Coordinates of C-alpha atoms in Angstrom, one line a residue:
M677 CA -0.1 0.0 0.1
S678 CA 1.6 3.5 -1.0
S679 CA 2.3 6.3 1.5
I680 CA 0.1 9.3 2.0
R681 CA 0.3 12.5 3.5
L682 CA -2.5 15.0 4.3
R683 CA -1.3 18.4 4.2
G684 CA -2.1 21.7 5.5
G685 CA -5.0 20.8 7.5
R686 CA -6.2 21.6 11.1
V687 CA -5.8 18.4 13.2
V688 CA -8.5 17.7 16.1
D689 CA -7.2 14.5 18.0
P690 CA -8.5 14.7 22.0
A691 CA -6.6 11.4 22.3
N692 CA -3.2 13.0 21.8
G693 CA -4.2 16.3 23.0
I694 CA -4.1 17.9 19.9
D695 CA -6.9 20.9 19.4
L696 CA -7.2 22.4 15.7
E697 CA -3.6 22.2 15.3
Q698 CA -2.1 22.9 11.7
R699 CA -0.1 19.7 11.2
D700 CA 0.3 16.9 8.4
V701 CA -1.1 13.4 9.0
Q702 CA 0.8 10.6 7.2
W703 CA 0.3 7.2 7.0
R704 CA 2.0 3.8 5.2
D705 CA 0.4 0.5 5.3
G706 CA -2.8 1.6 6.6
R707 CA -0.9 2.6 9.9
I708 CA -0.3 6.2 10.9
V709 CA 3.4 7.4 11.0
A710 CA 5.1 10.4 12.3
P711 CA 5.1 13.2 9.2
G712 CA 8.4 12.9 7.3
A713 CA 9.3 9.5 8.7
D714 CA 8.7 7.7 5.3
P715 CA 8.9 9.6 1.8
V716 CA 5.3 9.9 0.4
D717 CA 4.0 8.4 -2.8
E718 CA 0.9 11.2 -2.9
E719 CA 0.3 14.5 -1.1
I720 CA -3.0 15.9 -0.5
D721 CA -3.8 19.5 0.2
V722 CA -6.5 19.6 3.0
T723 CA -5.7 23.6 3.8
G724 CA -9.1 24.9 5.0
C725 CA -10.4 21.5 6.3
V726 CA -10.6 19.5 9.8
V727 CA -8.8 16.4 10.1
M728 CA -10.3 13.9 12.7
A729 CA -10.1 10.2 13.3
G730 CA -13.0 8.3 11.7
G731 CA -16.1 8.3 13.4
I732 CA -17.3 5.2 16.1
D733 CA -20.7 4.5 16.8
M734 CA -20.7 2.6 19.9
H735 CA -24.4 2.1 20.0
T736 CA -26.5 1.6 16.9
H737 CA -28.8 -1.4 16.0
I738 CA -27.3 -2.4 12.6
G739 CA -27.4 -6.4 12.9
G740 CA -29.5 -9.4 14.3
G741 CA -33.0 -10.4 14.2
K742 CA -35.0 -7.6 15.4
V743 CA -33.4 -5.4 12.6
N744 CA -34.7 -7.4 10.4
L745 CA -37.9 -7.5 11.8
A746 CA -38.1 -3.8 11.9
R747 CA -37.2 -3.6 8.0
M748 CA -40.2 -6.2 7.4
L749 CA -42.5 -4.2 9.5
L750 CA -42.0 -1.0 7.6
P751 CA -41.8 -1.9 4.0
E752 CA -42.9 1.5 3.2
D753 CA -39.5 2.6 4.5
H754 CA -38.2 1.0 1.5
R755 CA -40.5 2.2 -1.2
A756 CA -41.3 6.0 -2.8
N757 CA -45.3 6.1 -2.7
G758 CA -45.5 2.7 -3.3
N759 CA -42.8 2.2 -5.9
P760 CA -39.2 0.7 -4.9
I761 CA -36.6 3.8 -4.5
A762 CA -34.5 4.6 -7.3
L763 CA -31.4 2.3 -8.0
P764 CA -28.0 4.0 -7.0
A765 CA -26.3 6.0 -9.5
N766 CA -23.0 5.2 -8.1
P767 CA -21.8 1.7 -9.9
L768 CA -19.9 1.1 -6.8
E769 CA -23.2 1.0 -4.6
L770 CA -25.1 -2.1 -4.9
P771 CA -29.1 -1.6 -4.4
S772 CA -30.1 -0.7 -0.9
C773 CA -32.4 1.7 0.8
G774 CA -34.5 2.6 3.8
T775 CA -34.2 5.2 6.3
C776 CA -35.5 4.1 9.6
T777 CA -33.9 1.1 9.3
P778 CA -31.9 0.8 6.1
G779 CA -30.3 -2.2 4.7
T780 CA -26.8 -3.6 5.3
L781 CA -25.2 -2.2 2.4
A782 CA -27.1 1.2 2.5
T783 CA -26.1 1.2 6.4
G784 CA -22.5 1.1 5.3
Y785 CA -22.7 3.6 2.6
R786 CA -24.5 6.1 4.8
Y787 CA -22.3 6.1 7.5
V788 CA -18.9 6.0 5.5
E789 CA -20.4 9.2 3.6
M790 CA -20.4 10.8 7.1
G791 CA -17.1 10.1 8.2
Y792 CA -17.8 7.3 10.4
T793 CA -15.6 4.1 9.9
A794 CA -17.0 1.6 13.0
A795 CA -20.4 0.8 14.5
F796 CA -21.2 -1.4 17.3
E797 CA -24.4 -3.5 17.6
P798 CA -25.6 -3.2 21.2
A799 CA -28.1 -6.1 21.7
M800 CA -26.7 -9.5 20.3
M801 CA -28.3 -12.7 21.7
A802 CA -25.8 -15.8 22.2
C803 CA -28.4 -18.1 20.4
N804 CA -28.1 -15.5 17.5
A805 CA -24.8 -14.6 17.4
R806 CA -23.9 -16.0 13.8
H807 CA -27.1 -14.5 12.4
T808 CA -25.7 -11.2 13.9
H809 CA -22.1 -11.7 12.7
L810 CA -23.3 -12.6 9.2
E811 CA -25.5 -9.5 9.2
M812 CA -22.8 -6.9 10.4
G813 CA -20.3 -8.7 7.8
D814 CA -22.8 -7.9 5.3
I815 CA -22.3 -3.9 6.2
P816 CA -19.5 -2.7 3.8
V817 CA -16.4 -0.9 4.9
L818 CA -17.1 -0.6 8.7
D819 CA -15.5 -2.2 11.6
H820 CA -18.1 -3.6 13.9
G821 CA -18.7 -5.8 16.9
A822 CA -21.6 -6.3 19.5
Y823 CA -22.2 -6.8 23.1
V824 CA -24.0 -9.7 23.9
M825 CA -27.1 -9.9 26.3
L826 CA -27.2 -11.4 29.9
G827 CA -29.3 -10.7 32.9
N828 CA -32.5 -12.2 31.4
D829 CA -31.6 -15.4 30.5
E830 CA -32.9 -18.4 32.6
L831 CA -29.7 -19.9 33.6
F832 CA -28.1 -16.8 34.9
L833 CA -31.2 -15.9 37.0
Q834 CA -31.0 -19.7 38.2
M835 CA -27.5 -19.4 39.1
L836 CA -28.1 -15.8 41.0
A837 CA -31.4 -17.2 42.7
E838 CA -29.7 -20.7 44.0
G839 CA -26.8 -18.8 45.3
W840 CA -24.3 -20.3 43.0
D841 CA -20.8 -19.4 43.6
F842 CA -19.9 -15.9 42.0
E843 CA -16.7 -17.4 40.2
R844 CA -19.0 -20.0 38.2
I845 CA -21.5 -17.0 37.3
R846 CA -18.6 -15.0 36.3
D847 CA -17.3 -17.9 34.3
Y848 CA -20.7 -18.2 32.6
A849 CA -20.5 -14.7 31.7
A850 CA -16.7 -15.1 30.3
W851 CA -18.1 -18.2 28.0
T852 CA -20.9 -16.5 26.8
I853 CA -18.7 -13.5 25.4
H854 CA -16.3 -15.9 24.0
A855 CA -18.7 -18.2 22.4
S856 CA -20.8 -15.2 20.7
K857 CA -17.3 -13.2 20.2
A858 CA -18.7 -10.2 21.6
M859 CA -17.1 -6.8 22.9
G860 CA -18.8 -7.1 26.0
V861 CA -22.1 -7.7 27.7
K862 CA -25.5 -5.5 27.7
V863 CA -28.4 -6.0 30.4
V864 CA -31.6 -5.1 29.1
N865 CA -34.3 -4.3 31.5
P866 CA -32.2 -6.1 34.4
G867 CA -34.5 -9.1 35.2
G868 CA -37.6 -7.8 33.6
I869 CA -37.7 -9.4 30.3
S870 CA -38.0 -12.7 32.3
A871 CA -40.5 -10.7 34.7
F872 CA -42.6 -10.2 31.9
K873 CA -43.1 -13.8 30.9
F874 CA -44.3 -14.1 34.5
N875 CA -47.0 -11.5 33.9
Q876 CA -45.4 -9.0 36.0
R877 CA -45.7 -5.3 33.9
K878 CA -43.0 -3.7 36.1
L879 CA -40.0 -4.4 37.9
D880 CA -38.2 -1.8 39.7
V881 CA -34.6 -1.7 40.8
D882 CA -35.5 -3.4 44.4
E883 CA -38.4 -5.2 43.3
E884 CA -38.5 -9.0 43.4
H885 CA -38.9 -10.9 40.1
R886 CA -42.1 -13.0 41.0
H887 CA -40.5 -16.4 39.8
W888 CA -36.7 -16.3 40.6
R889 CA -36.9 -13.9 43.7
I890 CA -34.0 -11.8 42.7
T891 CA -33.8 -8.1 42.0
P892 CA -32.6 -5.8 39.4
R893 CA -30.0 -4.5 41.9
Q894 CA -28.4 -8.0 41.9
V895 CA -28.3 -8.5 38.4
V896 CA -26.5 -5.3 37.6
H897 CA -24.0 -5.5 40.4
T898 CA -23.4 -9.3 39.5
L899 CA -22.6 -8.4 36.1
A900 CA -20.5 -5.5 36.4
R901 CA -18.2 -7.2 39.0
A902 CA -18.1 -10.3 36.8
L903 CA -16.8 -7.8 33.9
H904 CA -14.5 -6.1 36.3
E905 CA -12.7 -9.1 37.1
L906 CA -12.6 -10.7 33.4
G907 CA -10.7 -7.7 32.8
V908 CA -13.4 -6.9 30.1
P909 CA -12.5 -3.1 28.9
H910 CA -16.0 -1.9 28.0
P911 CA -18.1 -1.4 31.2
L912 CA -21.3 -3.3 31.8
H913 CA -24.0 -1.9 28.8
I914 CA -26.9 -1.0 30.9
H915 CA -30.2 -0.5 29.2
G916 CA -32.1 0.5 32.9
S917 CA -35.4 -0.2 34.6
N918 CA -38.5 1.7 33.4
L919 CA -37.6 2.9 30.2
G920 CA -39.6 5.6 29.2
V921 CA -41.9 5.9 32.5
A922 CA -42.4 9.4 34.0
G923 CA -40.5 9.2 37.3
N924 CA -37.9 6.6 36.2
I925 CA -34.9 9.1 37.4
G926 CA -35.4 7.4 40.7
S927 CA -34.9 4.0 39.1
T928 CA -31.8 5.2 37.3
L929 CA -30.0 7.0 40.3
E930 CA -30.5 3.6 42.1
T931 CA -29.0 1.6 39.3
I932 CA -26.1 3.8 39.5
A933 CA -25.8 3.1 43.2
A934 CA -26.3 -0.4 42.6
L935 CA -23.0 -0.5 40.9
D936 CA -21.4 0.4 44.1
G937 CA -18.3 1.9 42.3
L938 CA -18.0 -0.4 39.5
R939 CA -17.7 0.9 36.2
G940 CA -21.0 1.2 34.4
H941 CA -22.2 2.7 30.9
L942 CA -25.9 3.7 31.0
T943 CA -27.4 3.7 27.9
H944 CA -29.9 5.8 25.7
V945 CA -30.2 7.8 29.0
Q946 CA -32.7 10.5 27.4
F947 CA -35.3 7.8 28.0
H948 CA -34.3 7.2 31.7
A949 CA -34.4 10.9 32.7
Y950 CA -37.8 11.7 33.5
G951 CA -39.5 13.4 36.4
T952 CA -43.3 13.8 37.6
E953 CA -43.1 17.3 38.0
G954 CA -46.0 19.9 36.4
P955 CA -49.5 19.4 35.6
K956 CA -48.6 16.7 33.1
K957 CA -46.9 15.0 35.5
F958 CA -44.0 14.5 33.2
S959 CA -41.1 16.6 33.4
S960 CA -37.2 16.7 33.0
A961 CA -34.9 15.1 35.4
A962 CA -31.8 15.9 33.2
L963 CA -30.3 18.1 35.9
Q964 CA -30.6 15.7 38.4
L965 CA -28.9 12.6 36.3
A966 CA -26.1 15.0 35.0
E967 CA -25.1 16.1 38.6
A968 CA -25.2 11.9 39.6
V969 CA -22.9 11.4 36.2
N970 CA -20.6 14.4 37.4
A971 CA -20.0 12.7 40.6
H972 CA -19.6 9.3 39.8
P973 CA -16.5 9.0 37.7
N974 CA -16.9 5.3 37.0
I975 CA -20.2 6.3 35.0
S976 CA -20.5 6.7 31.2
I977 CA -23.4 7.3 29.1
D978 CA -24.7 7.7 25.4
V979 CA -27.6 10.0 25.1
G980 CA -30.1 8.3 23.0
Q981 CA -31.1 11.9 21.6
I982 CA -34.9 11.6 19.9
M983 CA -35.2 13.4 16.5
F984 CA -38.5 14.4 15.3
G985 CA -39.7 12.3 12.4
Q986 CA -40.8 8.8 11.6
T987 CA -38.5 5.9 12.8
V988 CA -39.1 2.6 14.5
T989 CA -38.4 1.4 17.9
A990 CA -36.7 -2.2 18.2
S991 CA -35.6 -3.4 21.5
G992 CA -34.9 -6.3 23.3
D993 CA -37.4 -4.9 26.3
T994 CA -40.5 -6.8 25.6
M995 CA -42.0 -5.1 28.9
R996 CA -41.8 -1.5 27.9
Q997 CA -42.5 -2.3 24.5
H998 CA -45.7 -3.9 24.8
A999 CA -46.5 -1.0 27.3
Q1000 CA -45.7 1.5 24.4
S1001 CA -47.5 -0.3 21.6
A1002 CA -50.8 1.6 21.9
F1003 CA -48.7 4.5 20.6
A1004 CA -47.3 2.9 17.6
N1005 CA -47.3 4.9 14.5
P1006 CA -48.2 3.5 12.0
R1007 CA -50.5 1.2 14.0
K1008 CA -48.7 -2.0 13.8
W1009 CA -46.0 -4.0 16.1
T1010 CA -44.5 -7.2 17.0
G1011 CA -43.1 -9.0 20.0
A1012 CA -41.6 -12.3 20.8
D1013 CA -39.9 -14.3 23.3
I1014 CA -36.8 -15.6 22.4
E1015 CA -35.0 -18.9 23.6
C1016 CA -35.7 -18.1 27.0
E1017 CA -32.8 -16.0 27.1
A1018 CA -34.4 -12.3 26.1
G1019 CA -37.2 -11.0 23.9
C1020 CA -37.9 -8.5 21.2
G1021 CA -40.3 -5.9 20.6
V1022 CA -40.5 -3.6 17.4
V1023 CA -43.0 -0.8 17.6
P1024 CA -42.6 2.0 14.8
F1025 CA -43.0 5.5 16.0
K1026 CA -43.4 9.3 14.9
Y1027 CA -41.8 11.7 17.0
R1028 CA -43.8 15.2 16.6
E1029 CA -42.7 18.7 17.7
Q1030 CA -46.0 19.8 18.5
S1031 CA -46.2 16.6 21.0
F1032 CA -45.6 17.7 24.7
V1033 CA -43.8 14.6 25.8
N1034 CA -41.9 14.3 22.5
A1035 CA -40.9 18.1 22.5
L1036 CA -39.7 17.3 26.2
Q1037 CA -37.7 14.3 25.4
W1038 CA -35.9 16.5 22.7
V1039 CA -35.3 18.8 25.3
I1040 CA -34.0 16.4 27.8
G1041 CA -31.5 14.6 25.5
L1042 CA -30.2 18.1 24.5
E1043 CA -29.6 18.9 28.3
L1044 CA -28.0 16.1 29.2
F1045 CA -25.4 16.4 26.5
L1046 CA -24.6 20.3 27.7
L1047 CA -24.9 19.5 31.5
V1048 CA -22.6 16.6 32.0
D1049 CA -19.1 17.9 32.7
D1050 CA -16.8 15.0 31.3
P1051 CA -17.2 14.8 27.4
W1052 CA -15.0 11.7 27.7
R1053 CA -17.9 9.9 29.6
V1054 CA -20.7 11.1 27.2
V1055 CA -21.3 9.3 23.6
L1056 CA -23.1 10.8 20.8
T1057 CA -26.1 8.7 19.8
T1058 CA -29.6 8.4 18.8
D1059 CA -30.1 4.8 19.9
H1060 CA -30.7 4.3 16.1
P1061 CA -33.5 3.7 15.4
N1062 CA -35.4 4.3 18.4
G1063 CA -34.5 8.2 18.9
G1064 CA -33.9 8.4 15.2
P1065 CA -32.0 7.4 12.4
F1066 CA -28.3 7.6 12.6
T1067 CA -28.2 9.9 9.4
S1068 CA -29.4 12.7 11.7
Y1069 CA -26.2 12.9 13.5
P1070 CA -24.8 16.1 11.6
H1071 CA -28.2 17.8 12.6
L1072 CA -27.7 16.6 16.1
I1073 CA -24.1 17.8 16.2
R1074 CA -25.3 21.7 14.7
L1075 CA -27.8 21.6 17.7
L1076 CA -24.7 21.1 20.3
M1077 CA -22.5 23.3 18.6
D1078 CA -24.7 26.4 17.9
R1079 CA -27.1 28.0 20.4
G1080 CA -28.7 30.2 17.9
F1081 CA -29.6 27.7 15.8
R1082 CA -30.8 25.5 18.9
E1083 CA -33.1 28.4 20.3
E1084 CA -34.4 28.7 16.8
Q1085 CA -35.5 24.9 17.0
L1086 CA -36.9 25.1 20.5
A1087 CA -39.0 27.8 19.5
K1088 CA -40.9 25.5 17.1
L1089 CA -42.0 23.0 19.5
H1090 CA -44.9 22.5 22.0
P1091 CA -45.5 25.9 23.3
E1092 CA -45.3 24.7 27.2
V1093 CA -41.9 23.1 26.4
A1094 CA -40.6 26.0 24.6
A1095 CA -41.4 28.6 27.4
N1096 CA -40.5 26.3 30.2
A1097 CA -37.4 24.3 29.2
A1098 CA -34.1 24.7 31.2
L1099 CA -32.6 24.5 28.0
R1100 CA -33.2 28.3 26.9
S1101 CA -31.1 28.9 29.7
I1102 CA -28.2 26.7 28.9
T1103 CA -25.5 28.7 27.1
R1104 CA -22.7 26.3 26.4
E1105 CA -22.0 25.1 23.0
L1106 CA -20.0 22.2 22.2
S1107 CA -16.4 22.6 20.5
L1108 CA -15.0 20.5 17.5
Y1109 CA -12.5 19.2 20.3
E1110 CA -15.9 17.8 22.6
I1111 CA -17.6 16.5 19.3
A1112 CA -14.5 14.6 18.3
I1113 CA -14.3 13.3 21.8
M1114 CA -17.8 12.3 21.8
T1115 CA -17.9 10.6 18.2
R1116 CA -14.3 9.3 18.4
A1117 CA -11.8 9.3 21.2
G1118 CA -14.4 8.7 24.0
P1119 CA -16.1 5.6 22.4
A1120 CA -12.7 4.2 21.6
R1121 CA -11.4 4.4 24.9
L1122 CA -14.5 3.2 26.3
L1123 CA -14.3 0.2 24.0
G1124 CA -10.7 -0.4 24.8
L1125 CA -9.9 0.2 20.9
A1126 CA -6.1 1.7 21.6
D1127 CA -5.6 2.3 18.0
R1128 CA -8.7 3.5 17.0
G1129 CA -10.2 7.1 17.6
Q1130 CA -7.0 8.8 17.4
L1131 CA -4.4 9.9 14.7
G1132 CA -1.3 9.3 16.8
P1133 CA 1.6 7.1 15.2
G1134 CA 0.6 3.2 15.0
A1135 CA -3.0 4.0 15.0
A1136 CA -5.3 2.6 12.3
A1137 CA -5.7 5.3 9.3
D1138 CA -9.3 5.8 9.7
I1139 CA -9.8 9.5 9.0
A1140 CA -12.2 11.9 8.2
V1141 CA -11.8 15.4 6.6
Y1142 CA -14.2 18.0 6.9
R1143 CA -14.2 21.4 4.8
E1144 CA -14.7 23.9 7.7
E1145 CA -18.0 25.8 7.6
A1146 CA -20.4 27.9 9.9
D1147 CA -23.1 25.5 9.4
R1148 CA -21.8 22.8 11.2
E1149 CA -24.6 20.6 9.8
R1150 CA -23.6 21.0 6.5
M1151 CA -19.8 20.3 7.4
F1152 CA -20.6 17.2 9.1
T1153 CA -22.8 15.9 6.8
T1154 CA -20.3 15.6 3.7
P1155 CA -16.7 15.4 4.5
E1156 CA -13.9 15.9 1.6
Y1157 CA -12.1 12.4 2.2
V1158 CA -12.9 9.3 4.3
F1159 CA -10.0 7.0 4.6
K1160 CA -10.6 3.3 6.0
D1161 CA -7.1 1.5 7.0
G1162 CA -5.5 4.4 4.6
Q1163 CA -7.8 3.4 1.6
L1164 CA -9.8 6.3 0.2
V1165 CA -13.5 5.1 0.6
A1166 CA -15.5 8.5 0.1
R1167 CA -14.6 11.5 -1.6
A1168 CA -17.2 14.3 -1.3
G1169 CA -20.1 12.4 -0.3
R1170 CA -19.6 9.7 -3.0
V1171 CA -18.5 6.1 -2.1
T1172 CA -15.2 5.4 -3.8
A1173 CA -14.3 1.9 -2.3
V1174 CA -15.9 -0.8 -0.6
P1175 CA -13.8 -2.7 1.6
V1176 CA -14.7 -5.4 3.8
G1177 CA -14.6 -4.3 7.7
G1178 CA -13.1 -5.8 10.4
T1179 CA -14.7 -7.6 13.6
H1180 CA -13.8 -6.6 17.1
F1181 CA -14.0 -8.8 19.8
V1182 CA -13.0 -9.9 23.3
E1183 CA -11.9 -13.4 24.9
P1184 CA -11.6 -13.1 28.5
D1185 CA -10.1 -16.2 30.5
Y1186 CA -12.5 -18.7 32.1
D1187 CA -12.8 -21.6 34.1
R1188 CA -13.5 -24.4 31.3
G1189 CA -15.4 -26.3 34.1
I1190 CA -18.2 -24.4 33.5
E1191 CA -18.9 -26.0 30.1
Q1192 CA -20.3 -29.0 31.6
T1193 CA -23.1 -27.1 33.5
L1194 CA -23.9 -25.4 30.0
R1195 CA -24.0 -28.6 27.9
G1196 CA -26.4 -30.2 30.7
H1197 CA -28.6 -26.8 30.5
L1198 CA -28.9 -26.4 26.8
A1199 CA -29.4 -30.1 26.4
R1200 CA -32.7 -30.0 28.6
H1201 CA -33.6 -26.4 27.5
G1202 CA -32.0 -25.3 24.4
S1203 CA -32.7 -25.7 20.6
V1204 CA -28.7 -25.3 19.6
N1205 CA -26.4 -28.0 20.7
F1206 CA -23.7 -26.7 22.9
D1207 CA -21.1 -27.9 20.6
H1208 CA -22.7 -25.8 17.8
I1209 CA -22.8 -22.5 19.9
A1210 CA -19.4 -21.1 20.0
I1211 CA -18.1 -19.4 16.9
R1212 CA -14.6 -20.1 16.0
H1213 CA -12.2 -17.7 14.8
D1214 CA -12.2 -19.1 11.3
E1215 CA -16.0 -19.1 10.9
L1216 CA -16.2 -15.7 12.4
C1217 CA -13.9 -14.5 9.8
S1218 CA -16.0 -16.1 7.1
C1219 CA -19.2 -14.3 8.9
C1220 CA -17.8 -11.1 7.9
N1221 CA -16.7 -11.9 4.6
G1222 CA -13.1 -12.5 5.1
G1223 CA -12.6 -9.3 7.2
R1224 CA -10.0 -9.1 9.9
L1225 CA -10.3 -10.5 13.3
L1226 CA -9.6 -7.6 15.9
P1227 CA -9.4 -8.9 19.4
A1228 CA -9.2 -6.4 22.0
A1229 CA -7.0 -6.9 24.9
C1230 CA -8.6 -7.4 28.4
F1231 CA -6.8 -5.3 31.3
E1232 CA -5.5 -6.9 34.3
A1233 CA -8.1 -6.3 37.3
T1234 CA -7.0 -4.9 40.6

């Protein structure tokens, strides 16, 4: 591979403390080298541009069964007035479309056109891991990975309820990560998906599961401790109790307390930051949550900002999806139990500016972005597609960077929200440096990806070059250049190459003795033979169309 140098751009690289410094960026064989270290074969003048690492979306639903269910439930998202959407004009792009849940090919094209080079599926089931990896492997260009779901599977709940030794539970978690080739563990409505099957319609942090007599607090703490002791870089990815319920700020604060100082990543927190103030008994609790995050350095979050318009919500939280099904727009939805491991609910939804609740949700998300002090612990997401499609990120970035534009948009909302939102008094505007943290350096650090999200020597040459403009939405919509592992993959909004992305995963050590327990459990209750569950390295490579395997190192627990 040739050596290339970007000359004259202003570099924003928070991982290396570089903020809008004019300097060259050079790479050889897909890896960044010190400028001038080698002769170059090509030099590109990027004067007037901002140079950043490629974007990393660490929470986006792009693979697995629920995503396909969402695509099938909304065929109108893939058609225009009843007719197929026009074929792409670019010969490098194969037919693929959709906005709320685009097809796998369109997912890769649209991400790359915005300057993103990696994306992570946050809800992979162990029994469905092959399908998830196959679907992510079908996405061009992007590196990818997934978090495997635990905390509602019958074996874990049985172990917890019967008081099994913690070490055996920890080994079960490690085996599950190993077998599914995951980047970490996600817990969804801890214990609540299982409780829903026993006719419970709510399960708060200290409320007992009707059958197993365990609480979400126990589930969260046990899984967080297991990941800490296993040295998994990404902390427990937590979809908390009572998603979308007025007053759920109490549950969110108790979930933070349940961690007892252990690291935890609270996901799509906009949906978990609601109070009960005001005549409608629904209010923003963003300040309370931001204060808690600021006070607990063990906590990181992604926001799950809602964006107005049509989307579809796809979640493993069948309890909450069932509760929200009456609000489906259009009026159709689906829900399912899966293998006694978890569940799935898909509910189409349209967020409206003149809806009091939707407007307040929009406000809460922005308040959280702007009230949390440390950008290294806040990740920019819309919980695609639950809060809105990932293609709305440039618009969201402008809202965060441009107070005047934010106030214009606020004035369009439901009048009660527009008049009373605390957002009106927040003057903070995020800088390019902070945006680079939230979309690149921060996610890389939270996932343990030492050579991603940065532009230092030795890092992967995943690079996005943006023409600097006052209109930040236009700036971030169409980068001048996007490079993946040093190869030009997009130029001025047009895909120029479609290499195969790699797969990130971790492999923590564990006592193989747990496999005997698992073999017996699956023989009695599973539909997949134990010997067929674990995904081998060669099979994983095949799943992702021959893409590179990118194992992340575990740390040594203290």
